[in-house]
XYZ file of C-alpha atoms in Angstrom:
707
model
C 0.143 -0.073 0.195
C 1.148 3.580 -0.664
C 2.355 5.517 2.368
C 0.665 8.662 3.204
C 3.408 10.055 5.876
C 7.079 10.277 4.918
C 9.774 11.261 7.212
C 12.681 13.075 6.180
C 15.614 14.080 8.418
C 17.763 17.481 8.311
C 21.546 17.613 9.068
C 20.177 19.832 11.839
C 18.307 17.176 13.450
C 14.951 18.500 12.911
C 12.703 15.684 11.151
C 9.892 16.444 8.988
C 6.889 14.526 9.067
C 4.665 15.077 5.607
C 1.017 13.833 5.338
C 0.077 13.672 1.758
C -2.993 11.228 1.078
C -2.458 9.825 -2.252
C -5.174 10.239 -5.366
C -6.702 13.252 -3.093
C -6.709 16.798 -3.147
C -7.172 17.022 0.646
C -5.834 15.512 3.291
C -8.530 13.721 5.338
C -7.252 11.440 8.392
C -8.438 7.635 8.017
C -8.466 5.064 10.628
C -6.008 3.014 8.948
C -3.343 5.590 9.259
C -3.382 4.558 13.166
C -0.744 1.614 12.210
C 1.553 3.817 9.643
C 1.777 6.812 12.201
C 2.425 4.296 15.362
C 5.203 2.991 13.368
C 6.761 6.446 12.559
C 6.201 7.367 16.047
C 8.439 4.330 17.571
C 10.879 5.075 15.064
C 11.311 8.547 16.199
C 11.626 7.431 19.585
C 14.776 5.109 18.569
C 16.596 7.510 16.425
C 18.534 9.857 19.115
C 19.686 12.333 16.290
C 16.425 13.671 15.936
C 15.802 16.702 18.234
C 12.469 17.727 17.140
C 9.603 17.228 14.807
C 7.552 19.243 12.274
C 4.349 18.055 10.783
C 3.569 19.344 7.775
C 1.325 18.720 4.460
C 2.142 17.808 1.153
C -0.931 19.087 -0.252
C -0.235 23.105 -1.754
C -3.613 24.194 -0.572
C -4.104 22.752 2.617
C -3.321 20.908 5.943
C -5.736 18.769 7.035
C -9.520 19.133 5.861
C -10.510 16.786 8.582
C -11.395 13.501 9.237
C -12.980 11.284 6.303
C -16.391 11.128 7.242
C -17.325 7.970 5.382
C -15.607 5.859 7.829
C -18.580 7.016 10.258
C -21.363 5.690 7.869
C -19.656 1.935 8.281
C -19.818 2.295 11.838
C -23.026 -0.356 12.969
C -22.860 0.035 16.574
C -21.885 2.457 19.373
C -18.859 0.303 20.341
C -17.617 0.909 16.686
C -17.707 4.375 16.808
C -16.005 4.710 20.293
C -13.497 2.464 18.969
C -12.579 5.084 16.295
C -12.460 7.879 19.041
C -10.489 5.930 21.409
C -8.020 5.069 18.449
C -7.749 8.898 17.665
C -6.957 9.471 21.408
C -4.124 6.792 21.534
C -2.445 8.232 18.588
C -2.492 12.191 19.152
C -1.316 11.230 22.955
C 1.706 9.310 21.195
C 2.269 12.251 19.809
C 2.083 14.450 22.323
C 4.060 12.157 24.643
C 7.361 12.492 22.633
C 10.153 13.770 24.327
C 11.428 16.272 21.507
C 9.229 19.421 20.579
C 6.767 18.742 17.731
C 5.543 21.825 15.945
C 2.513 21.664 13.453
C 3.086 23.760 10.179
C -0.266 24.939 9.137
C -1.179 26.184 5.383
C -4.460 26.187 3.987
C -8.038 24.673 5.978
C -7.023 22.784 9.395
C -10.651 21.870 10.111
C -12.060 18.900 12.413
C -9.494 16.250 13.292
C -6.801 18.112 11.401
C -7.008 21.088 14.129
C -7.270 18.190 17.144
C -3.887 16.589 15.323
C -2.536 20.088 15.327
C -3.584 20.670 19.143
C -1.847 17.665 20.110
C 1.579 18.732 18.633
C 3.512 21.166 21.498
C 3.401 24.178 19.068
C 1.687 25.485 16.226
C 2.786 28.133 13.103
C 0.250 29.212 10.422
C 0.670 30.861 7.055
C -0.929 34.431 6.863
C -2.775 33.182 3.580
C -6.417 33.718 3.215
C -6.906 30.064 2.255
C -5.612 29.308 6.107
C -8.620 28.391 8.578
C -8.756 26.981 11.647
C -11.665 25.301 13.284
C -13.677 22.485 14.855
C -16.789 22.151 12.622
C -18.109 19.065 13.785
C -20.996 20.465 15.433
C -22.825 21.077 11.762
C -22.597 17.162 11.061
C -24.329 16.686 14.669
C -21.458 15.535 16.351
C -18.368 16.691 18.552
C -14.546 16.953 18.448
C -13.730 13.171 19.266
C -9.902 12.945 18.762
C -9.388 15.150 21.980
C -10.545 18.368 21.005
C -13.028 18.933 23.701
C -10.147 18.446 26.114
C -7.286 20.256 24.576
C -8.855 23.711 23.057
C -10.454 24.859 26.362
C -7.260 24.186 27.826
C -5.219 26.023 25.251
C -7.702 29.020 24.504
C -9.836 29.037 27.641
C -13.707 27.614 28.230
C -15.611 30.120 26.561
C -13.566 31.003 23.619
C -13.492 27.037 23.026
C -17.105 26.805 23.461
C -17.967 29.315 21.229
C -15.550 27.692 18.374
C -16.835 24.091 19.214
C -20.640 25.154 19.393
C -20.672 27.469 16.544
C -18.265 25.317 14.143
C -17.045 28.723 12.976
C -13.331 28.791 11.209
C -11.182 31.303 12.507
C -8.326 33.366 10.389
C -4.653 33.296 11.181
C -4.437 36.629 13.105
C -7.656 35.410 15.165
C -6.062 32.370 15.540
C -2.874 34.287 16.850
C -5.007 36.527 19.301
C -6.770 33.347 20.780
C -3.331 31.691 21.537
C -4.428 28.972 19.180
C -1.272 29.287 17.293
C 2.146 30.878 18.344
C 3.139 32.513 15.252
C 1.897 33.738 12.073
C 4.277 33.907 8.897
C 4.241 34.217 5.120
C 3.786 30.944 3.474
C 7.264 30.990 2.060
C 9.027 30.873 5.297
C 6.356 28.769 7.227
C 8.563 25.641 7.091
C 11.705 27.512 8.197
C 9.910 29.250 11.187
C 8.494 25.456 12.162
C 11.912 24.018 12.209
C 13.506 27.147 14.243
C 10.442 26.880 16.714
C 11.424 23.069 16.930
C 15.293 23.869 17.159
C 14.387 26.289 20.256
C 13.456 23.396 22.016
C 10.594 22.714 24.463
C 10.182 26.033 25.561
C 7.076 26.756 28.145
C 4.587 28.239 25.992
C 3.812 31.968 25.618
C 0.801 32.218 28.165
C -2.288 33.844 26.583
C -2.850 36.775 28.641
C -6.428 36.358 30.515
C -8.957 39.054 30.825
C -10.150 39.791 34.497
C -13.782 38.169 33.852
C -11.738 35.109 32.211
C -9.573 34.967 35.333
C -12.714 35.240 37.894
C -14.893 32.631 35.854
C -12.824 30.284 34.607
C -10.331 29.344 37.051
C -12.872 27.894 39.506
C -15.741 25.409 39.092
C -18.178 27.947 40.338
C -17.005 30.476 37.692
C -17.011 27.693 34.949
C -20.514 26.908 35.819
C -21.823 30.109 35.096
C -20.377 30.014 31.641
C -21.384 26.147 31.256
C -25.156 27.525 32.150
C -25.045 30.604 30.254
C -23.983 28.527 27.330
C -26.444 26.005 27.451
C -29.463 28.384 27.896
C -28.185 30.101 24.597
C -27.712 27.087 22.825
C -31.205 25.680 23.617
C -32.801 29.266 22.690
C -31.012 28.557 19.155
C -31.566 24.949 18.892
C -34.552 24.456 20.575
C -33.340 21.154 21.774
C -33.432 19.774 18.291
C -29.947 19.116 18.208
C -28.236 16.655 20.484
C -24.509 17.802 19.987
C -24.353 20.809 21.695
C -25.273 19.971 25.108
C -22.672 16.856 24.897
C -19.883 19.175 23.809
C -20.710 21.529 27.226
C -20.754 17.911 29.187
C -17.454 16.934 28.002
C -15.878 20.248 28.400
C -17.280 20.472 32.084
C -16.516 16.945 33.049
C -12.883 17.318 31.442
C -11.912 20.283 33.735
C -13.767 19.042 36.713
C -12.481 15.801 36.618
C -9.455 15.795 34.911
C -8.380 14.948 31.074
C -8.414 11.310 31.297
C -12.144 11.365 32.562
C -12.632 14.151 29.902
C -11.278 11.865 27.051
C -13.567 8.562 28.099
C -16.734 10.961 28.465
C -15.799 12.495 24.956
C -15.365 9.100 23.242
C -18.860 8.011 24.668
C -20.580 11.241 23.844
C -19.104 10.915 20.238
C -20.455 7.518 19.785
C -23.681 8.059 20.856
C -24.064 11.254 18.477
C -22.725 8.920 15.175
C -25.792 6.904 15.795
C -28.134 9.653 16.239
C -30.894 10.043 13.180
C -30.043 13.787 13.433
C -26.135 13.227 12.669
C -27.022 10.866 10.150
C -29.204 13.472 8.251
C -26.652 16.252 8.362
C -24.178 13.442 7.109
C -26.435 12.667 4.332
C -26.511 16.606 3.494
C -22.864 16.932 3.280
C -22.534 13.891 1.275
C -25.396 15.233 -1.122
C -23.332 18.723 -1.684
C -20.036 17.233 -1.987
C -21.435 15.094 -4.665
C -22.990 18.221 -6.417
C -20.145 20.044 -6.496
C -18.492 17.359 -8.383
C -20.871 17.378 -11.301
C -19.636 19.834 -13.668
C -21.287 18.795 -16.802
C -24.637 18.780 -17.716
C -25.680 16.068 -20.364
C -21.999 15.625 -21.132
C -21.329 19.524 -21.904
C -18.868 21.188 -20.009
C -19.500 24.890 -19.158
C -17.965 28.151 -20.612
C -16.455 30.557 -18.351
C -18.197 33.643 -17.794
C -15.611 36.776 -18.340
C -17.985 39.493 -17.994
C -21.690 39.586 -16.442
C -24.636 42.257 -17.001
C -27.045 43.041 -14.300
C -30.410 44.564 -15.418
C -32.177 46.440 -12.739
C -30.329 48.132 -9.612
C -32.678 47.287 -6.772
C -32.171 45.271 -3.448
C -31.869 41.852 -5.706
C -29.873 43.628 -8.787
C -27.383 45.042 -6.251
C -27.307 41.787 -4.406
C -26.450 39.830 -7.580
C -23.950 42.417 -8.918
C -22.298 42.168 -5.592
C -21.534 38.625 -5.379
C -20.601 38.406 -8.945
C -17.637 41.117 -7.916
C -16.723 39.818 -4.500
C -17.379 36.133 -4.783
C -16.772 35.488 -8.558
C -14.284 38.223 -9.111
C -15.889 38.782 -12.373
C -16.416 42.077 -14.167
C -19.941 43.048 -13.893
C -21.803 46.031 -15.284
C -25.167 47.167 -13.672
C -28.079 48.947 -15.991
C -30.577 50.549 -14.340
C -33.179 53.465 -16.134
C -31.682 55.908 -13.762
C -28.568 56.943 -11.709
C -30.250 56.527 -8.618
C -31.026 52.603 -9.029
C -27.225 52.393 -10.100
C -25.899 54.363 -7.082
C -28.160 52.250 -4.722
C -26.644 49.233 -6.139
C -23.066 50.238 -6.006
C -23.893 51.459 -2.128
C -25.118 48.357 -1.412
C -21.659 46.249 -2.417
C -19.883 48.542 -0.703
C -21.795 47.923 2.405
C -21.237 44.215 2.132
C -17.611 44.868 1.822
C -17.200 47.318 4.647
C -17.482 44.519 7.346
C -14.326 42.758 6.350
C -12.744 45.909 5.767
C -13.574 46.851 9.413
C -12.440 43.603 10.703
C -9.442 43.592 8.878
C -10.031 40.449 6.809
C -9.220 42.618 3.725
C -7.626 45.349 3.048
C -8.958 48.896 1.684
C -6.988 48.293 -1.612
C -8.470 44.342 -1.889
C -11.657 46.330 -1.650
C -11.021 49.005 -4.086
C -10.006 46.181 -6.270
C -13.197 44.385 -6.309
C -15.430 47.563 -6.363
C -13.421 48.495 -9.732
C -14.781 45.165 -11.155
C -18.226 46.954 -10.736
C -19.291 49.647 -13.766
C -22.546 50.860 -14.000
C -24.667 52.707 -16.920
C -28.189 53.813 -18.040
C -27.799 52.697 -21.801
C -26.765 49.626 -23.027
C -22.994 50.899 -23.593
C -20.468 48.285 -22.442
C -22.589 45.333 -22.474
C -22.065 43.864 -25.962
C -19.338 41.758 -24.830
C -21.314 39.991 -21.850
C -21.204 36.243 -21.520
C -24.197 36.310 -19.143
C -26.976 39.011 -18.548
C -29.138 38.305 -15.389
C -32.204 40.412 -15.508
C -33.729 41.536 -11.808
C -36.770 43.756 -12.952
C -40.129 43.976 -12.073
C -42.374 40.586 -12.180
C -43.821 41.995 -15.284
C -43.823 39.874 -18.657
C -44.104 42.679 -20.774
C -41.231 44.170 -19.427
C -39.007 40.862 -19.060
C -39.899 40.443 -23.053
C -38.479 44.050 -23.631
C -35.236 43.134 -21.699
C -34.871 39.756 -23.778
C -35.393 41.887 -26.987
C -32.573 44.600 -26.005
C -30.486 42.271 -24.901
C -30.368 40.101 -28.348
C -29.886 43.263 -30.100
C -27.455 44.610 -28.038
C -25.158 41.347 -27.262
C -23.392 38.791 -28.719
C -25.621 35.526 -30.475
C -23.886 33.480 -27.352
C -24.964 35.377 -24.498
C -27.118 34.125 -21.916
C -30.208 35.657 -20.711
C -30.958 34.796 -16.884
C -34.003 35.923 -15.740
C -34.413 36.412 -11.563
C -38.138 35.759 -11.786
C -39.701 34.332 -8.782
C -42.941 33.165 -10.262
C -43.196 33.829 -13.947
C -42.687 30.661 -15.990
C -39.152 30.539 -18.088
C -41.217 29.300 -21.258
C -43.352 32.410 -21.172
C -40.407 34.802 -21.041
C -38.277 32.921 -23.507
C -41.243 33.464 -26.131
C -40.228 36.545 -27.024
C -36.615 35.529 -27.611
C -35.103 34.807 -31.188
C -32.638 32.448 -29.316
C -34.766 30.669 -27.080
C -31.554 28.295 -26.407
C -29.821 31.063 -24.387
C -32.629 31.667 -22.153
C -32.984 30.429 -18.331
C -34.232 31.161 -15.061
C -31.929 31.806 -12.657
C -33.788 32.604 -9.204
C -31.854 33.760 -6.320
C -33.385 34.126 -2.626
C -33.386 37.167 -0.319
C -31.005 38.694 0.809
C -28.599 37.172 -2.127
C -25.340 37.731 -0.197
C -26.697 35.483 2.814
C -29.105 32.883 0.871
C -27.102 29.893 -0.255
C -29.389 28.448 -2.758
C -30.079 29.449 -6.381
C -32.795 27.833 -8.652
C -31.392 27.196 -12.254
C -34.629 26.784 -14.270
C -34.401 25.383 -17.633
C -37.472 25.433 -20.099
C -37.906 23.001 -23.040
C -35.857 24.689 -25.230
C -32.817 25.738 -23.035
C -29.809 24.338 -24.495
C -27.378 21.956 -22.153
C -24.635 24.315 -22.808
C -26.565 27.324 -21.358
C -27.454 25.295 -18.203
C -23.911 23.898 -17.668
C -22.591 27.671 -17.841
C -25.126 28.897 -15.601
C -24.518 26.446 -12.914
C -20.847 27.096 -12.970
C -21.130 30.929 -12.857
C -23.627 30.368 -9.742
C -20.811 28.329 -8.021
C -18.808 30.643 -8.541
C -20.761 33.365 -6.775
C -20.539 30.933 -3.828
C -24.135 29.719 -4.220
C -25.274 26.043 -4.224
C -27.239 25.598 -7.587
C -30.227 23.084 -8.149
C -31.348 22.570 -11.564
C -35.092 22.645 -11.861
C -37.518 22.413 -14.703
C -39.782 25.310 -15.728
C -43.243 25.581 -14.079
C -44.944 27.947 -11.918
C -43.471 28.410 -8.686
C -40.703 26.477 -9.804
C -39.967 23.914 -6.370
C -38.953 26.067 -3.478
C -41.509 28.781 -3.793
C -44.116 26.016 -4.724
C -43.464 23.847 -1.535
C -43.544 27.040 0.498
C -46.756 28.284 -0.886
C -48.728 25.548 0.605
C -47.124 25.400 3.759
C -47.686 29.211 4.082
C -50.949 29.105 2.886
C -51.934 26.121 5.731
C -50.323 28.663 8.343
C -53.060 31.556 7.428
C -55.525 28.985 7.584
C -54.297 28.406 10.787
C -54.472 31.771 11.601
C -58.071 32.435 10.747
C -59.168 29.460 12.827
C -58.105 31.141 15.563
C -54.344 30.608 16.378
C -52.384 33.106 17.525
C -49.925 34.765 15.533
C -46.933 34.405 18.174
C -48.067 30.775 18.937
C -47.969 30.077 15.480
C -44.332 31.147 14.917
C -43.225 29.579 18.227
C -44.731 26.006 16.776
C -42.581 26.026 13.233
C -39.853 27.395 15.305
C -40.001 24.448 17.500
C -40.443 22.080 14.779
C -36.983 23.579 13.593
C -37.385 26.146 10.980
C -35.454 29.594 11.745
C -38.256 31.597 11.810
C -42.048 31.274 11.852
C -44.390 31.522 8.691
C -45.904 34.991 9.902
C -42.355 36.411 10.446
C -41.707 34.747 7.280
C -44.237 36.715 5.323
C -43.270 39.781 7.035
C -39.631 39.796 6.056
C -40.465 38.606 2.347
C -43.539 41.372 2.091
C -47.145 40.265 2.484
C -47.673 41.907 -1.006
C -44.972 39.546 -2.428
C -46.959 36.754 -1.322
C -50.326 38.184 -2.765
C -48.689 38.626 -6.163
C -47.242 35.025 -6.542
C -50.713 33.113 -5.208
C -53.116 33.951 -7.929
C -50.237 33.054 -10.623
C -49.637 29.236 -8.653
C -53.397 29.110 -8.662
C -54.303 29.944 -12.139
C -51.157 27.301 -13.241
C -51.518 24.317 -10.610
C -54.966 24.319 -9.361
C -57.468 24.869 -6.489
C -55.088 23.768 -3.819
C -52.900 27.047 -4.195
C -55.727 29.490 -3.249
C -54.876 31.631 -0.576
C -57.393 32.751 2.101
C -59.547 35.518 0.774
C -58.936 37.267 3.932
C -55.717 38.143 3.402
C -56.833 40.560 0.929
C -58.018 42.590 4.039
C -54.173 43.002 5.069
C -53.092 44.928 1.699
C -56.508 46.978 1.891
C -54.917 48.042 5.551
C -51.675 48.878 3.725
C -49.791 45.997 5.511
C -46.971 44.853 3.558
C -44.673 43.513 6.361
C -41.103 44.821 7.579
C -40.848 47.107 4.349
C -43.363 49.419 5.250
C -43.353 48.877 8.940
C -46.695 47.219 9.174
C -47.366 43.766 9.210
C -48.314 41.068 11.804
C -45.349 42.152 13.988
C -44.986 45.751 15.560
C -41.780 47.754 13.774
C -40.086 51.210 14.225
C -40.214 53.335 17.214
C -42.828 51.193 19.035
C -41.341 47.699 18.401
C -39.523 46.289 21.899
C -35.720 46.707 21.974
C -35.576 42.875 22.835
C -37.903 39.980 20.758
C -40.570 40.976 18.698
C -44.266 42.093 19.627
C -47.388 41.172 17.756
C -49.201 43.625 16.348
C -52.911 42.848 17.966
C -54.606 45.438 15.545
C -53.946 42.619 12.636
C -56.710 40.523 14.210
C -59.303 42.987 13.937
C -57.871 43.666 9.998
C -58.648 39.668 9.433
C -62.274 39.812 11.778
C -60.850 36.931 13.875
C -60.344 36.627 17.700
C -57.434 34.160 18.633
C -58.890 31.488 21.045
C -57.189 28.520 22.984
C -53.741 27.794 21.341
C -53.657 24.350 19.657
C -50.779 21.826 20.701
C -47.526 22.716 19.050
C -46.902 19.625 17.413
C -50.338 19.102 15.675
C -50.063 22.902 14.392
C -46.736 22.151 12.662
C -47.671 18.888 11.275
C -50.739 20.583 9.407
C -48.299 23.016 7.839
C -45.160 20.292 7.200
C -47.641 18.121 5.804
C -48.350 20.191 2.896
C -44.855 20.967 2.215
C -43.943 17.132 2.077
C -46.974 16.240 -0.129
C -46.341 18.946 -2.601
C -42.369 18.258 -2.854
C -43.043 14.534 -3.633
C -45.339 16.080 -6.720
C -42.651 17.993 -7.977
C -40.687 14.924 -8.336
C -43.375 13.299 -9.794
C -43.912 16.132 -12.209
C -40.256 16.274 -13.098
C -39.541 19.694 -11.669
C -36.511 18.378 -9.728
C -34.535 15.688 -10.971
C -33.962 13.729 -7.853
C -35.013 13.664 -4.120
C -31.627 14.845 -3.384
C -31.931 17.817 -5.241
C -35.260 18.553 -3.419
C -33.712 18.154 0.209
C -30.583 20.388 -0.638
C -33.582 23.319 -2.042
C -35.619 22.941 0.590
C -33.112 23.160 3.569
C -30.578 25.991 1.871
C -34.029 27.768 0.029
C -36.233 27.837 3.020
C -34.538 26.712 6.088
C -36.140 23.481 6.319
C -34.699 21.510 9.636
C -31.251 20.092 8.445
C -31.347 17.643 11.286
C -34.494 15.887 9.455
C -32.019 15.870 6.300
C -34.835 17.751 3.987
C -38.288 16.816 3.004
C -37.612 13.517 1.357
C -35.289 12.125 4.204
C -37.923 13.197 6.491
C -40.763 11.563 4.514
C -38.489 7.844 4.794
C -38.011 8.607 8.357
C -42.100 8.938 8.919
C -42.914 6.012 6.355
C -44.443 6.474 3.371
C -47.468 4.423 4.256
C -47.759 6.462 7.388
C -47.360 9.550 5.793
C -50.314 8.777 3.143
C -52.512 7.577 6.139
C -51.958 10.998 7.841
C -52.751 12.995 4.609
C -56.081 10.817 4.219
C -57.163 11.726 7.715
C -56.581 15.226 7.080
C -58.377 15.095 3.941
C -61.409 13.974 5.681
C -60.993 16.482 8.199
C -60.088 19.330 6.299
C -60.588 18.996 2.668
C -59.367 18.032 -0.799
C -56.069 20.178 -0.370
C -54.805 17.397 1.480
C -55.096 15.003 -1.137
C -52.281 12.608 -1.084
C -50.165 12.623 -4.351
C -49.774 9.585 -6.836
C -46.170 9.187 -5.975
C -46.795 8.995 -2.511
C -49.880 6.354 -2.783
C -47.628 3.784 -5.177
C -44.931 4.172 -3.012
C -46.798 3.255 0.029
C -48.699 0.380 -1.793
C -45.108 -0.946 -2.823
C -43.252 -0.565 0.462
C -40.861 1.654 -1.385
C -38.511 4.771 0.122
C -36.964 7.485 -1.707
C -33.209 6.842 -0.253
């Protein structure tokens, strides 16, 4: 078998241990490496000429990206998972136990098991490169750092800061890592190895002890003080997760027990908790999502057609969406973008929007002013069609008006080349209707972003029947460059995400009219696992936007999409939501400083009186079951090509709870036959809108699952 680790010796007595996983672009830790590392450590122990050891990566752009997640899926029992964690503990203890100084030279991602490996070294130095990031993101897979991370990290950087890293999974940059005391030095990549060698030559010096703040001294040095930190962390975690994710509480327990009862006990607890988490359905769902995204990123071609590179983009419309699309094109994709609007005001708004987004990294010193100016220089503006003829893609973000969009298609075909892609950011109009005005319909595609563009990871790439594979492939590649996760969906009213969201929102509206309070409704769906409740979401998106989409969906897809007629009263009362400070909640000066307050006058407008609150789980069930049924119908109609894309679309597009793995994985968990029976009960009680789709009925009859 080809070796992953190579040991080379320098004349000065420092040995270099290089990790390079054969055939992989990134290093990941695998269980089978334990024997190889064990043999190398034994060799180092026997060779008295070795005075120090530097651990480095053979990959040009990464240190160690973490442990190989697929080995967790092969664990049949808790005992298997526990053995994996204990094996890691053993290897890292051998490394830490070497009598000579061990230094980690870190360049590129150093994450999860990679950071735990670095923590087992005596000292760490990292490059100042923007690629270098350190973190323990296991919580995002429903896990905890199982290679000693819950024990070594708090001892190195303090309890509060370690909990912050472990409970959020956030990654820190080189300067932050130095400030935290996570690394001992930050140097240019060109002298990284040399610096690490010098550190090793300096011998096992006592580490430079990080200066503690007064609060840290008072709280972290004693059990009573630490308990305050743990209790606060537990409260914050519960508020954020609603108890739906088991990993955070177990992370807190590992740290608490390790600091109270010592490292040995802490490692024992860590291995047990790690094993428990590996076997949970939540972690299995989140790992499946990780694999799905990884698999998606590797799919570069559409029908065997490779994408064409986008060297210049144009955005039509300088509004909120246009400004957002233009800014991710310049800042993330680093592609020159020209914004066209009918007036100067729209253009200055788009530039101000992009400038504001780069302000944060500049203030935090993650970006220099010169780097920001270079990115901003990629954005140019025009009120005519000057400077657009060499555009590879034009993204249209104007009002939802078919005649206006037809005009845009004609303008672009007149002003640009025969190859230019015309991508429409429509949220509801079928793309075929927009392409009807085109003389080159094969270049017309939908590119549906979600608001706010810079934060929402999903984009729907919508192909109508005439869109060419070349156009699809190039548009998908362009969206990925913008930092988005694109899913390809077929043309149809509402596409995928808005279509499944509409029925969920309609059912919530129905429940409101039946007498459920706004706050109780929102609370029930947040408890279920959504980031915000349906009424908050309607306020954020805009009640007027929802009202525009509903009739389109109803006319194209049928009666089940009919929104409750009472909702028209909201618009008659000029309630558009947050945008005009009037919706289901109180905004502006009257809004409370913390939290949200329902605007009780909304009940009067709708002509209802909130009665006794229904049980939260039944309430959530009625809304979610509509979404599940419609997701299955979208697969049946060929709107999405597979269940995987449906899960990713729902999680990234509308915040479907990741711990459930997406609508399709959740349907498998519930059992298709159980789901159909439940839909039929709802149909009998509440009407035809709950009729189970044919696909679910046939799957239930045949005992099939989506995965």
